[in-house]
């Protein structure tokens, strides 16, 4: 399994009090999607998880996984910076 790094990190909110985490690679995004995702896990969450899995196995680019994660985070209202 590969763990491609992103050219630009993603920062997401982890709690309502203002905590945040910066994600710099596919493994960090996958872990966040599986273990720390707040609220509903809808279609964009599933698409991001699949894109991260595909990027880890070399079937998709890290950039496509990053875009899918950003879309899911935006939908969930947790995206701070992309």
PDB file of C-alpha atoms in Angstrom:
ATOM      1  CA  UNK A   1       0.000   0.000   0.000  1.00  0.00           C
ATOM      2  CA  UNK A   2       1.160   3.463  -0.876  1.00  0.00           C
ATOM      3  CA  UNK A   3       0.696   6.553   1.270  1.00  0.00           C
ATOM      4  CA  UNK A   4       0.858   9.497  -1.123  1.00  0.00           C
ATOM      5  CA  UNK A   5       1.324  12.925   0.440  1.00  0.00           C
ATOM      6  CA  UNK A   6      -0.635  15.968  -0.679  1.00  0.00           C
ATOM      7  CA  UNK A   7       0.949  19.067  -2.180  1.00  0.00           C
ATOM      8  CA  UNK A   8      -1.405  21.130   0.011  1.00  0.00           C
ATOM      9  CA  UNK A   9      -2.620  19.982   3.419  1.00  0.00           C
ATOM     10  CA  UNK A  10      -6.277  19.912   4.490  1.00  0.00           C
ATOM     11  CA  UNK A  11      -7.402  21.327   7.842  1.00  0.00           C
ATOM     12  CA  UNK A  12     -10.697  20.198   9.354  1.00  0.00           C
ATOM     13  CA  UNK A  13     -12.568  20.969  12.562  1.00  0.00           C
ATOM     14  CA  UNK A  14     -12.579  18.089  15.040  1.00  0.00           C
ATOM     15  CA  UNK A  15     -14.966  19.468  17.659  1.00  0.00           C
ATOM     16  CA  UNK A  16     -17.420  22.343  18.194  1.00  0.00           C
ATOM     17  CA  UNK A  17     -15.018  24.053  20.623  1.00  0.00           C
ATOM     18  CA  UNK A  18     -12.654  24.809  17.759  1.00  0.00           C
ATOM     19  CA  UNK A  19     -10.234  21.896  17.775  1.00  0.00           C
ATOM     20  CA  UNK A  20      -8.731  21.046  14.415  1.00  0.00           C
ATOM     21  CA  UNK A  21      -6.430  18.611  12.679  1.00  0.00           C
ATOM     22  CA  UNK A  22      -4.237  18.999   9.620  1.00  0.00           C
ATOM     23  CA  UNK A  23      -4.176  16.084   7.199  1.00  0.00           C
ATOM     24  CA  UNK A  24      -1.206  15.730   4.857  1.00  0.00           C
ATOM     25  CA  UNK A  25      -1.585  12.291   3.284  1.00  0.00           C
ATOM     26  CA  UNK A  26      -3.938   9.495   2.294  1.00  0.00           C
ATOM     27  CA  UNK A  27      -3.413   7.455   5.478  1.00  0.00           C
ATOM     28  CA  UNK A  28      -4.358  10.424   7.678  1.00  0.00           C
ATOM     29  CA  UNK A  29      -7.505  11.079   5.631  1.00  0.00           C
ATOM     30  CA  UNK A  30      -8.506   7.417   5.711  1.00  0.00           C
ATOM     31  CA  UNK A  31      -8.028   7.252   9.470  1.00  0.00           C
ATOM     32  CA  UNK A  32     -10.064  10.419   9.967  1.00  0.00           C
ATOM     33  CA  UNK A  33     -12.860   9.138   7.714  1.00  0.00           C
ATOM     34  CA  UNK A  34     -13.039   5.842   9.610  1.00  0.00           C
ATOM     35  CA  UNK A  35     -12.433   6.905  13.215  1.00  0.00           C
ATOM     36  CA  UNK A  36     -13.166  10.593  13.709  1.00  0.00           C
ATOM     37  CA  UNK A  37     -15.761  11.623  11.145  1.00  0.00           C
ATOM     38  CA  UNK A  38     -18.476  13.695  12.828  1.00  0.00           C
ATOM     39  CA  UNK A  39     -22.145  13.131  12.156  1.00  0.00           C
ATOM     40  CA  UNK A  40     -23.702  11.519   9.130  1.00  0.00           C
ATOM     41  CA  UNK A  41     -21.707   9.326   6.786  1.00  0.00           C
ATOM     42  CA  UNK A  42     -23.391   9.971   3.468  1.00  0.00           C
ATOM     43  CA  UNK A  43     -22.549   9.494  -0.189  1.00  0.00           C
ATOM     44  CA  UNK A  44     -19.668  11.996  -0.229  1.00  0.00           C
ATOM     45  CA  UNK A  45     -18.131  10.359   2.847  1.00  0.00           C
ATOM     46  CA  UNK A  46     -18.311   6.950   1.143  1.00  0.00           C
ATOM     47  CA  UNK A  47     -16.886   8.403  -2.080  1.00  0.00           C
ATOM     48  CA  UNK A  48     -13.968   9.939  -0.161  1.00  0.00           C
ATOM     49  CA  UNK A  49     -13.259   6.657   1.607  1.00  0.00           C
ATOM     50  CA  UNK A  50     -13.284   4.791  -1.720  1.00  0.00           C
ATOM     51  CA  UNK A  51     -11.059   7.418  -3.356  1.00  0.00           C
ATOM     52  CA  UNK A  52      -8.550   7.131  -0.496  1.00  0.00           C
ATOM     53  CA  UNK A  53      -8.555   3.348  -0.813  1.00  0.00           C
ATOM     54  CA  UNK A  54      -8.029   3.623  -4.569  1.00  0.00           C
ATOM     55  CA  UNK A  55      -5.171   6.110  -4.100  1.00  0.00           C
ATOM     56  CA  UNK A  56      -3.508   3.830  -1.538  1.00  0.00           C
ATOM     57  CA  UNK A  57      -3.512   0.983  -4.030  1.00  0.00           C
ATOM     58  CA  UNK A  58      -2.343   3.157  -6.919  1.00  0.00           C
ATOM     59  CA  UNK A  59      -5.619   3.040  -8.871  1.00  0.00           C
ATOM     60  CA  UNK A  60      -6.278   6.788  -8.409  1.00  0.00           C
ATOM     61  CA  UNK A  61      -4.129   9.814  -7.803  1.00  0.00           C
ATOM     62  CA  UNK A  62      -3.648  11.378  -4.391  1.00  0.00           C
ATOM     63  CA  UNK A  63      -5.116  14.568  -5.844  1.00  0.00           C
ATOM     64  CA  UNK A  64      -8.400  12.851  -6.744  1.00  0.00           C
ATOM     65  CA  UNK A  65      -8.635  11.423  -3.214  1.00  0.00           C
ATOM     66  CA  UNK A  66      -7.876  14.851  -1.772  1.00  0.00           C
ATOM     67  CA  UNK A  67     -10.645  16.434  -3.862  1.00  0.00           C
ATOM     68  CA  UNK A  68     -13.138  13.776  -2.720  1.00  0.00           C
ATOM     69  CA  UNK A  69     -12.162  14.321   0.931  1.00  0.00           C
ATOM     70  CA  UNK A  70     -12.518  18.109   0.586  1.00  0.00           C
ATOM     71  CA  UNK A  71     -16.002  17.700  -0.918  1.00  0.00           C
ATOM     72  CA  UNK A  72     -17.064  15.415   1.937  1.00  0.00           C
ATOM     73  CA  UNK A  73     -15.592  17.736   4.580  1.00  0.00           C
ATOM     74  CA  UNK A  74     -17.292  20.746   3.001  1.00  0.00           C
ATOM     75  CA  UNK A  75     -20.640  18.910   2.995  1.00  0.00           C
ATOM     76  CA  UNK A  76     -20.148  17.972   6.673  1.00  0.00           C
ATOM     77  CA  UNK A  77     -19.326  21.595   7.561  1.00  0.00           C
ATOM     78  CA  UNK A  78     -15.904  20.751   8.999  1.00  0.00           C
ATOM     79  CA  UNK A  79     -13.587  22.095   6.297  1.00  0.00           C
ATOM     80  CA  UNK A  80     -11.386  24.912   7.613  1.00  0.00           C
ATOM     81  CA  UNK A  81      -8.874  25.211   4.794  1.00  0.00           C
ATOM     82  CA  UNK A  82      -8.043  23.322   1.695  1.00  0.00           C
TER      83      UNK A  82
END
